[in-house]
Short mmCIF file of C-alpha atoms in Angstrom, two decimals:
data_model
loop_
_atom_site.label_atom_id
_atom_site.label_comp_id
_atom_site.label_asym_id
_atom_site.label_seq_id
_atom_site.Cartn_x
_atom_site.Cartn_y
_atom_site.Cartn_z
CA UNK N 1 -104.63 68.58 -39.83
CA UNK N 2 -102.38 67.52 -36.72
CA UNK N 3 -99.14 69.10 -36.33
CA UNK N 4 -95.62 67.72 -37.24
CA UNK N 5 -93.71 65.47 -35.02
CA UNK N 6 -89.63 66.85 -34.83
CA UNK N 7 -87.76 64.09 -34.77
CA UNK N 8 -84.75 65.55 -34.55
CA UNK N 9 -85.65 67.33 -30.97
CA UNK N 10 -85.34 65.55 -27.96
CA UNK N 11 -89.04 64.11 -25.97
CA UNK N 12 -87.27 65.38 -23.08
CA UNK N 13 -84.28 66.63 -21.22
CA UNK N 14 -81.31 63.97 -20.73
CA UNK N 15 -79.53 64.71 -16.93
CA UNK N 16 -76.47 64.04 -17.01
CA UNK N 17 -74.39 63.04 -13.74
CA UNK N 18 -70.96 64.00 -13.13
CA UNK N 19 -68.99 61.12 -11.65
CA UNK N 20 -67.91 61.48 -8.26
CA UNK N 21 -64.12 61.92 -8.40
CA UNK N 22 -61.75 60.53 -5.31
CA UNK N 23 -60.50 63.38 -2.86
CA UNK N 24 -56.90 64.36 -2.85
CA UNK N 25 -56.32 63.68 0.48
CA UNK N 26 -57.66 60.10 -0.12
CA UNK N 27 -55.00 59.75 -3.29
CA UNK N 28 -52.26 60.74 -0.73
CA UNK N 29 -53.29 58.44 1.86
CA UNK N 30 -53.09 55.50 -0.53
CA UNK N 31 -49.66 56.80 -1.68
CA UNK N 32 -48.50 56.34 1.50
CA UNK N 33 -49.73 53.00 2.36
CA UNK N 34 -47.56 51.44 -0.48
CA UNK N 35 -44.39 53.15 0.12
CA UNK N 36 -44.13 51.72 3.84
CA UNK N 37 -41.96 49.16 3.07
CA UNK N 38 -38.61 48.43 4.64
CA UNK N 39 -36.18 45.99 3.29
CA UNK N 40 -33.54 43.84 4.51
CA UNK N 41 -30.81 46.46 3.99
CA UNK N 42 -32.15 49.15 6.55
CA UNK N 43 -30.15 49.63 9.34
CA UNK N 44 -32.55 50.51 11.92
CA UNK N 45 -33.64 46.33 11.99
CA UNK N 46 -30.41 43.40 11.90
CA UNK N 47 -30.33 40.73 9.75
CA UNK N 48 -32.42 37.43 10.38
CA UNK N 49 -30.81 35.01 12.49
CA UNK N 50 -31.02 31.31 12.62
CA UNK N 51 -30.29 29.63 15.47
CA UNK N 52 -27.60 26.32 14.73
CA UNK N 53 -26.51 27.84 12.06
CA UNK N 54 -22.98 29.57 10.91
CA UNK N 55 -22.00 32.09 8.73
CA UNK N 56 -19.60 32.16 6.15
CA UNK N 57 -16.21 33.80 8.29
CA UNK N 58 -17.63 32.86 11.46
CA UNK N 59 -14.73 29.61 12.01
CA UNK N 60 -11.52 30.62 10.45
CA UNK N 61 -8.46 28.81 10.12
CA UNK N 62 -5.69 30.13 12.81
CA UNK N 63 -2.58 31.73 11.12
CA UNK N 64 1.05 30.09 11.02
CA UNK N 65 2.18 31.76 14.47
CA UNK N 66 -1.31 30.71 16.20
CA UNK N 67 -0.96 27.01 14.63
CA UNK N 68 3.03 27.05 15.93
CA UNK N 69 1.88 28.19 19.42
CA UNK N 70 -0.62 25.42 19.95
CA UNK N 71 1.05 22.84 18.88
CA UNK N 72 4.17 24.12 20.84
CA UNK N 73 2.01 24.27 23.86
CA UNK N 74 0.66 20.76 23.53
CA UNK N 75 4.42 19.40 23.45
CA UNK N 76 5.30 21.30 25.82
CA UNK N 77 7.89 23.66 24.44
CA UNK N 78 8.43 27.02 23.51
CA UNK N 79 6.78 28.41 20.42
CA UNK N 80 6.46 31.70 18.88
CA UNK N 81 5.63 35.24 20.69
CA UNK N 82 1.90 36.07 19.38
CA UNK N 83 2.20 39.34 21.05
CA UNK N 84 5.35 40.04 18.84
CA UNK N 85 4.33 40.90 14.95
CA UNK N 86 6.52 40.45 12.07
CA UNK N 87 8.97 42.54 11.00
CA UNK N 88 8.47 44.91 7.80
CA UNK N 89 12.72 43.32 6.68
CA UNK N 90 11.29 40.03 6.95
CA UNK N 91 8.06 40.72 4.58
CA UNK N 92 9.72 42.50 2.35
CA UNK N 93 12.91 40.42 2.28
CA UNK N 94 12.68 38.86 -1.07
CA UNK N 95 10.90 41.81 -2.91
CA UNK N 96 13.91 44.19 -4.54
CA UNK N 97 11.46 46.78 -5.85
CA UNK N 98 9.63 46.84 -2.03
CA UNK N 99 12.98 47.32 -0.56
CA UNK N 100 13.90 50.14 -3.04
CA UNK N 101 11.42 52.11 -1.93
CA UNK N 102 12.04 51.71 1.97
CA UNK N 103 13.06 54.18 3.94
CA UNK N 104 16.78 54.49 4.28
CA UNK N 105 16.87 53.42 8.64
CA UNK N 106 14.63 50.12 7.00
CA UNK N 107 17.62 50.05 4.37
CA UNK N 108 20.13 49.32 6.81
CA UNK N 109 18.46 46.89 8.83
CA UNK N 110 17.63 44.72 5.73
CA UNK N 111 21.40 44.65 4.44
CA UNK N 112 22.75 44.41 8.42
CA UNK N 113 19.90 41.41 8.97
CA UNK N 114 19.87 42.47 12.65
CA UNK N 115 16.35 40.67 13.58
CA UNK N 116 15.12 41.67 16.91
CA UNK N 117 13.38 38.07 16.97
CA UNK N 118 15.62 34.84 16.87
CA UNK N 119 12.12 33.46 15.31
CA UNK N 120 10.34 34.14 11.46
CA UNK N 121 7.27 33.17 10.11
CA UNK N 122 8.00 34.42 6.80
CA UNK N 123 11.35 33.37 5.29
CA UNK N 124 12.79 33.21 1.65
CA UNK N 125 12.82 29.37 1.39
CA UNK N 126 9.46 28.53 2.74
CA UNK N 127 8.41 28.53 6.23
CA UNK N 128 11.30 27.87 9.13
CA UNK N 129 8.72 26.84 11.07
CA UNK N 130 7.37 23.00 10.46
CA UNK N 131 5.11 21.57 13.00
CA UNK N 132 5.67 17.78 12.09
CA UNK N 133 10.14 18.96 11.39
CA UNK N 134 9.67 20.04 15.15
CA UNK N 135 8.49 17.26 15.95
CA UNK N 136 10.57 14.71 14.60
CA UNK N 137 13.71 16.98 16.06
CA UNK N 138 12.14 16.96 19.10
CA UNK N 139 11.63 13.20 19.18
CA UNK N 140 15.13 12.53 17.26
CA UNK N 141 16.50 14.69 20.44
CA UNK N 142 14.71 13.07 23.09
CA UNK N 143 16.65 9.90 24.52
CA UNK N 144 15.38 6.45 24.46
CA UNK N 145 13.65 7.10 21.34
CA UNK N 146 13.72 6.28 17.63
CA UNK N 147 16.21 7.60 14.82
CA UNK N 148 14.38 8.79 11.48
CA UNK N 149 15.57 6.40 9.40
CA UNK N 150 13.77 4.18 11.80
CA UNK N 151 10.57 6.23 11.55
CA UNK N 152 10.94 6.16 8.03
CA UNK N 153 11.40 2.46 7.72
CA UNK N 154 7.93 2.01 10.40
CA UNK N 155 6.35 4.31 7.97
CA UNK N 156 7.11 2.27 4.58
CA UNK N 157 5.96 -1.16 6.60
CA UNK N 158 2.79 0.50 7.88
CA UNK N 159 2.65 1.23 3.99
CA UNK N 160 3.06 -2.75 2.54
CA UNK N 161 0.94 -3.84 5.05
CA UNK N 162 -1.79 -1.74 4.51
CA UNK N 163 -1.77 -2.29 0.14
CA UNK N 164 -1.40 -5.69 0.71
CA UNK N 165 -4.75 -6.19 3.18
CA UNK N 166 -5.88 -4.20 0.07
CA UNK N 167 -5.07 -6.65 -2.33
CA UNK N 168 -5.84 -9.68 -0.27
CA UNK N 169 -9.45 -7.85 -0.22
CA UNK N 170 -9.99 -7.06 -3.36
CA UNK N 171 -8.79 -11.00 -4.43
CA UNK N 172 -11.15 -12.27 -2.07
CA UNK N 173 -14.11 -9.66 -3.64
CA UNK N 174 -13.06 -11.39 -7.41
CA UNK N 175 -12.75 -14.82 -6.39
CA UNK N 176 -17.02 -14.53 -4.65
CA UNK N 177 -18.07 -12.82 -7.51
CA UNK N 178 -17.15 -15.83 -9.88
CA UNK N 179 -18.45 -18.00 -7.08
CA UNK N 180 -21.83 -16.90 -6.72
CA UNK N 181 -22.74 -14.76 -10.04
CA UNK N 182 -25.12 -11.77 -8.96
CA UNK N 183 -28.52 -12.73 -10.07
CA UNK N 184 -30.04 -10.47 -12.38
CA UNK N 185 -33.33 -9.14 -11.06
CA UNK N 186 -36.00 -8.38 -13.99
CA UNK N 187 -38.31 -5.18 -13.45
CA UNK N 188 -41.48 -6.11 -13.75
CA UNK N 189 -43.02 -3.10 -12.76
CA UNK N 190 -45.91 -1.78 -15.61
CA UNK N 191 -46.20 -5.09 -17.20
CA UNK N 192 -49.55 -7.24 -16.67
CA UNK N 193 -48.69 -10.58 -18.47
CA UNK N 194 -45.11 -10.60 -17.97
CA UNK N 195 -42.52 -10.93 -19.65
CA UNK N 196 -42.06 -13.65 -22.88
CA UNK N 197 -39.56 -16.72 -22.60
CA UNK N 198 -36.86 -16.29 -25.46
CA UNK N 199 -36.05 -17.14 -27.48
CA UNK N 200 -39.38 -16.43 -29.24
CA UNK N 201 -41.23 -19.56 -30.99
CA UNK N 202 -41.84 -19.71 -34.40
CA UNK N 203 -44.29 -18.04 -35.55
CA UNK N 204 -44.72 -15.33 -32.84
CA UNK N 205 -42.95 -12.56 -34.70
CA UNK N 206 -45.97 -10.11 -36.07
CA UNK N 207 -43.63 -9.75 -39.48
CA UNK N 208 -42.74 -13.16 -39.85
CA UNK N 209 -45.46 -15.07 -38.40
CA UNK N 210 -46.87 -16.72 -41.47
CA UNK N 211 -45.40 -19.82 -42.96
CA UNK N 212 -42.52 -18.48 -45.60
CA UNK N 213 -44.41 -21.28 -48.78
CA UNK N 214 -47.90 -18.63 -47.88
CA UNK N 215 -45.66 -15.64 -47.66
CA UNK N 216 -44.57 -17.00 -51.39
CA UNK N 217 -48.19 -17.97 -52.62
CA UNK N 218 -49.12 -14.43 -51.56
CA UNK N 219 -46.22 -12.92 -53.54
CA UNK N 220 -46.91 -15.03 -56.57
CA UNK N 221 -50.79 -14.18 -56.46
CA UNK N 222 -50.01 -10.08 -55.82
CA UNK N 223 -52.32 -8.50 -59.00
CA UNK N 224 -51.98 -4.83 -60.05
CA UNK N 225 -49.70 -4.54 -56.02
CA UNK N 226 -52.89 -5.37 -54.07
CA UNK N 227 -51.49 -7.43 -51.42
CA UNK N 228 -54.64 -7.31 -49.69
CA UNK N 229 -56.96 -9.39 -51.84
CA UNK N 230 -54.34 -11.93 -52.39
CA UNK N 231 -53.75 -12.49 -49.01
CA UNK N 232 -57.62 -12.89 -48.35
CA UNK N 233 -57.34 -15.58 -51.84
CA UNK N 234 -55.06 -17.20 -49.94
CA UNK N 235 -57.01 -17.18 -46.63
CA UNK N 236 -60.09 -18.62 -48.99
CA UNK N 237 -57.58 -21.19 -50.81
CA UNK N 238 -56.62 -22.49 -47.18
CA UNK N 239 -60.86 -22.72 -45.92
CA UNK N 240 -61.17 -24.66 -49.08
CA UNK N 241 -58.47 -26.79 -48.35
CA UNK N 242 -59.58 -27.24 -44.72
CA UNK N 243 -63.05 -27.77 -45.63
CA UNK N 244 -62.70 -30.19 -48.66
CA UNK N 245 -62.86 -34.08 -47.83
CA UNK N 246 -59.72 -36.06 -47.38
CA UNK N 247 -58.14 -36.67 -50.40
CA UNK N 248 -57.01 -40.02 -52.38
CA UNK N 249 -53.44 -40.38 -52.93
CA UNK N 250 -52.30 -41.75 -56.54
CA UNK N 251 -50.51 -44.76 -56.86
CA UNK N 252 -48.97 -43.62 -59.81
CA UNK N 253 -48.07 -40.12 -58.62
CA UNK N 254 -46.76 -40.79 -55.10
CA UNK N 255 -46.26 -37.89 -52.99
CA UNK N 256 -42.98 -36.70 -51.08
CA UNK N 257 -41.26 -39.05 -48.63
CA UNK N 258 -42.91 -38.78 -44.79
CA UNK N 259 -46.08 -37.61 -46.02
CA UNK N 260 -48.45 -37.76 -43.38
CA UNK N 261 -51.91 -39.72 -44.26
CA UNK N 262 -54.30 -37.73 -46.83
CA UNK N 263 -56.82 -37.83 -43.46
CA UNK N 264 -54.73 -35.90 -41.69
CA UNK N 265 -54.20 -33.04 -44.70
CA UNK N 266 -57.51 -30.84 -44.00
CA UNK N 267 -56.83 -30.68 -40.63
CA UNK N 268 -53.42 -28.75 -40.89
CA UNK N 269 -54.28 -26.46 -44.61
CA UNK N 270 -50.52 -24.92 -44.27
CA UNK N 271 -49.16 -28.80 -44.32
CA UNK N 272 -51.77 -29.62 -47.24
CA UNK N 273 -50.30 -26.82 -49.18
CA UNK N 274 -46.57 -27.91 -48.35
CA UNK N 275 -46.95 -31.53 -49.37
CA UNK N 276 -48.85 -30.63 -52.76
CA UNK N 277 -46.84 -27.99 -53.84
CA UNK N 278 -42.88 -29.66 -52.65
CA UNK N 279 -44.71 -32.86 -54.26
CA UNK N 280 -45.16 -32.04 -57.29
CA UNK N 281 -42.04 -29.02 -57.95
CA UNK N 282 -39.13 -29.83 -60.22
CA UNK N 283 -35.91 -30.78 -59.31
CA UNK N 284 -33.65 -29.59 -62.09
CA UNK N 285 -34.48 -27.08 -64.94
CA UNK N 286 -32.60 -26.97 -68.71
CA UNK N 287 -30.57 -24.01 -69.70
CA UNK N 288 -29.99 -23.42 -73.10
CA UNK N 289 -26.57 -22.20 -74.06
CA UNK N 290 -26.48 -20.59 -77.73
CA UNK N 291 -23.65 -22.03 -80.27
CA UNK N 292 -22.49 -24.81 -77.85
CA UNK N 293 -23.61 -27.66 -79.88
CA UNK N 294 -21.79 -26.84 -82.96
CA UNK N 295 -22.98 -24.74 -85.93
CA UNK N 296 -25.49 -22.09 -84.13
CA UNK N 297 -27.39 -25.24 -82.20
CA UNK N 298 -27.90 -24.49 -78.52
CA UNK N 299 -26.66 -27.02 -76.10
CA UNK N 300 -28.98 -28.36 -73.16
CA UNK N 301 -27.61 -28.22 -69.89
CA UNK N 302 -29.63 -29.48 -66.61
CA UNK N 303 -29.30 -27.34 -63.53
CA UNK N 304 -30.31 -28.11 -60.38
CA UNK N 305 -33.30 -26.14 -58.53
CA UNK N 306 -33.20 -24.49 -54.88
CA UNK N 307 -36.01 -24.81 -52.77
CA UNK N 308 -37.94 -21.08 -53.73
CA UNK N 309 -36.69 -21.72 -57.37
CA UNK N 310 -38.57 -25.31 -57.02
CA UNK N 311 -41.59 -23.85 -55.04
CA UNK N 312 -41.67 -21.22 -57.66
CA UNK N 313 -41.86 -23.05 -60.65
CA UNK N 314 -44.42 -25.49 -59.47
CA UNK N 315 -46.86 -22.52 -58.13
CA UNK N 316 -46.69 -20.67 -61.63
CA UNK N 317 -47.76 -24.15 -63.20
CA UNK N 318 -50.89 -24.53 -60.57
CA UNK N 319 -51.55 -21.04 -61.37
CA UNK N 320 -51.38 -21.87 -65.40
CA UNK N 321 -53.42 -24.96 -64.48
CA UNK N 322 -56.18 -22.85 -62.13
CA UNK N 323 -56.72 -20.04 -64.51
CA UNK N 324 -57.88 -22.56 -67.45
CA UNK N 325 -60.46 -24.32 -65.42
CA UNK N 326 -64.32 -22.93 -65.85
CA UNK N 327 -66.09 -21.51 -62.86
CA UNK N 328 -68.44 -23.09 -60.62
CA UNK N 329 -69.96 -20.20 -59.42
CA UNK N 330 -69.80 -16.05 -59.64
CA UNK N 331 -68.73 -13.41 -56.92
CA UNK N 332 -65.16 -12.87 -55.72
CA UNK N 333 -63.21 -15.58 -54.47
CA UNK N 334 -63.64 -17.69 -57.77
CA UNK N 335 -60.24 -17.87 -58.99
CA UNK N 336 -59.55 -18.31 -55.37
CA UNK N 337 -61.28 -21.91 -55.20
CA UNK N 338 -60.64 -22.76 -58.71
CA UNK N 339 -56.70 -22.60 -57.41
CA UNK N 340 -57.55 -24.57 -53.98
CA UNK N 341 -59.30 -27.54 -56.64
CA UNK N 342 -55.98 -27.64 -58.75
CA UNK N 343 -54.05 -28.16 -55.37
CA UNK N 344 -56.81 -31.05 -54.40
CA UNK N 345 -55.91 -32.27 -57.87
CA UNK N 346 -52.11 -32.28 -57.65
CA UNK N 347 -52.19 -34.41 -54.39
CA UNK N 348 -54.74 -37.22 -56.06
CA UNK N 349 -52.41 -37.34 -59.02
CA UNK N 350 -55.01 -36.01 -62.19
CA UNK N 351 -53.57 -32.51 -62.73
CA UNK N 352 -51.76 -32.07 -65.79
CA UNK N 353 -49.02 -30.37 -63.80
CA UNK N 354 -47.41 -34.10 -63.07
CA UNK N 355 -46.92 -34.68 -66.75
CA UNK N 356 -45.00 -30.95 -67.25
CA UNK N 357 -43.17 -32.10 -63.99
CA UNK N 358 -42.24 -35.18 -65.93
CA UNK N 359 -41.02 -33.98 -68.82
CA UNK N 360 -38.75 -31.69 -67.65
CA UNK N 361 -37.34 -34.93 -65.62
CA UNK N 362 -36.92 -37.00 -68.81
CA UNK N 363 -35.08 -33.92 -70.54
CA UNK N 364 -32.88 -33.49 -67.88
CA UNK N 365 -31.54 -37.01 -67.93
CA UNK N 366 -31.46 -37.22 -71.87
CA UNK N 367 -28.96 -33.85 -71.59
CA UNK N 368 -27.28 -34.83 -68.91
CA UNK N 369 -24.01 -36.26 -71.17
CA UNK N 370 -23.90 -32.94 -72.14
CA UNK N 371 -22.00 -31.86 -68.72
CA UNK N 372 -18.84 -33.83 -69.69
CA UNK N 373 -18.60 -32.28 -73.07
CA UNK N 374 -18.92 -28.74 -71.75
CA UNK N 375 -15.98 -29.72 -69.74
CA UNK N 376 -13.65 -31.16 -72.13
CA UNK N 377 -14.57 -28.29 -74.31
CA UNK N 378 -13.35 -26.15 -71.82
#
């Protein structure tokens, strides 16, 4: 019998390495490395410098006394001392609490006003010191030269001249733009056909591009609110239309005034549709009002029609007409082309939509004496 395999013993010993770990010295080294950094605020290396370039206080403006001093030197008079600064009673002059707490020598001086310098920069209604005052003194002194009411009065003509070159510019700008109107330049760019003429023709709106009698025939035709299919019945009413042979007109039933020749009808199918349906719509329609007549009779009143009240009327009749002819056929599209044949039918004169049309003519004109006793009634 051979011996028992362990399983749970190892087949043989497993070595394990140790992983070789960094030495300290190399940790430290690294350490180092990263912390050599110096930055722009250590004071062994300056600042970067740019050449053409100029800091922030590097042109200042010159003080009062420096401004005095060189403009006093280009006149050629005598200006301020620089070497001379001012006095502690001048600064402090209109301060009370500052010249409380003075010393007592400073005191005196203040309420003596014994100024070792005829001259002040800093005095208690402004500055003393006015480079364009100076000036004018200094010209007003001078002999030979102007007074300063005639300096003012150069000044104030200098002044009307110049606003009215302004005007006279400004005029001229008006009167070339009404001239010669700017033209106004279209942009173009991104468009590859260009841009439309307007306004628009008819027809080349995408909401309104069909002819408003379809957009009507479509509404009228709508079953169950699928616009769809009655906008393809229409689409098959007008290939009918197109397709049929040129019609006959009836003597008896003429058609509207300007109709064009019945050759002409299948090759426009949106005209075909006009003329047979504005043909053969009613003009006036009788209202019925209750008790008028006299002892609970209704009185007949005609109305007259607008054009969608007309076109409706006389589409809901070819509609009537269409659905009680028989089918010449099966498959979809058969009420379609029953509707197109009732529309051939109405422009030769044999539909029996004429003789409704009719009617409603010869009732109108048999009620029409009823208007003038509705308004002596009233």
């Amino acid at each position: 019998m051979p011996p028992r395999i362990p399983f749970l013993s190892a087949p043989r010993a497993l070595s394990v390495r140790s992983r070789p770990i960094a030495p300290a010295n190399q940790c430290l080294l690294l350490a180092r490395r990263q912390t050599q950094c110096r930055n722009y605020s250590d004071p062994k290396k300056d600042l970067p410098k740019a050449d053409g370039l100029k800091g922030p206080n590097t042109e200042t403006l010159p003080s009062i006394s420096e401004e005095a001093a060189s403009m006093a030197s280009t006149a050629g008079t005598e200006g301020p001392d620089l070497e001379q600064g001012t006095p502690v009673e001048e600064v402090v002059q209109n301060d009370k609490e500052a010249i409380d707490k003075l010393p007592q020598v400073m005191k005196d001086d203040v309420k003596n006003k014994n100024g070792t310098r005829s001259y002040s920069t800093f005095a208690s209604s402004g500055r003393q010191y006015s480079t364009s005052a100076i000036q004018r003194q200094e010209i007003t002194k001078q002999p030979g030269t102007l007074a300063q009411n005639d300096i003012i009065a150069m000044t104030r003509q200098q002044e009307a001249e110049e606003a009215r070159l302004i005007e006279e510019y400004s005029l001229d700008r008006e009167l070339a733009n009404m001239a010669e109107p700017e033209a106004v330049v279209e942009d173009l760019s991104g468009l590859k056909f260009g841009m439309p003429k307007m306004p628009l023709p008819p027809g080349s709106h995408y909401k309104d591009r069909y002819d408003p009698l379809v957009d009507q025939l479509v509404g009228l035709m709508i079953q169950d609110g699928k616009k769809s299919i009655a906008q393809q019945n229409v689409a098959i009413i007008l290939n009918h239309l197109r397709t049929a042979p040129p019609p006959t007109y009836s003597p008896i039933r003429p058609m509207l005034p300007g109709a064009p020749p019945p050759s002409h009808l299948p090759l426009n199918p949106v005209l075909y549709l006009t003329v047979a349906i504005d043909s053969v719509a009613p003009l006036l329609r009788i209202k019925a009002i209750r008790g008028a007549a006299g002892g609970g009779m209704a009185l007949q009143l005609p109305s007259p029609l607008g054009l969608r009240q007309r076109r409706r009327t006389a589409i809901t009749w070819i509609l009537d007409q269409a659905s009680k002819r028989q089918n010449r056929g099966s498959g979809k599209g058969t009420f379609a082309h029953r509707v197109a044949d009732e529309l051939i039918a109405v422009v030769e004169g044999k539909s029996s939509v004429w003789e409704r049309r009719g009617a409603i003519h010869k009732l109108a004109v048999s009620a029409r004496a009823n208007i003038l006793d509705v308004r002596k009634r009233r």
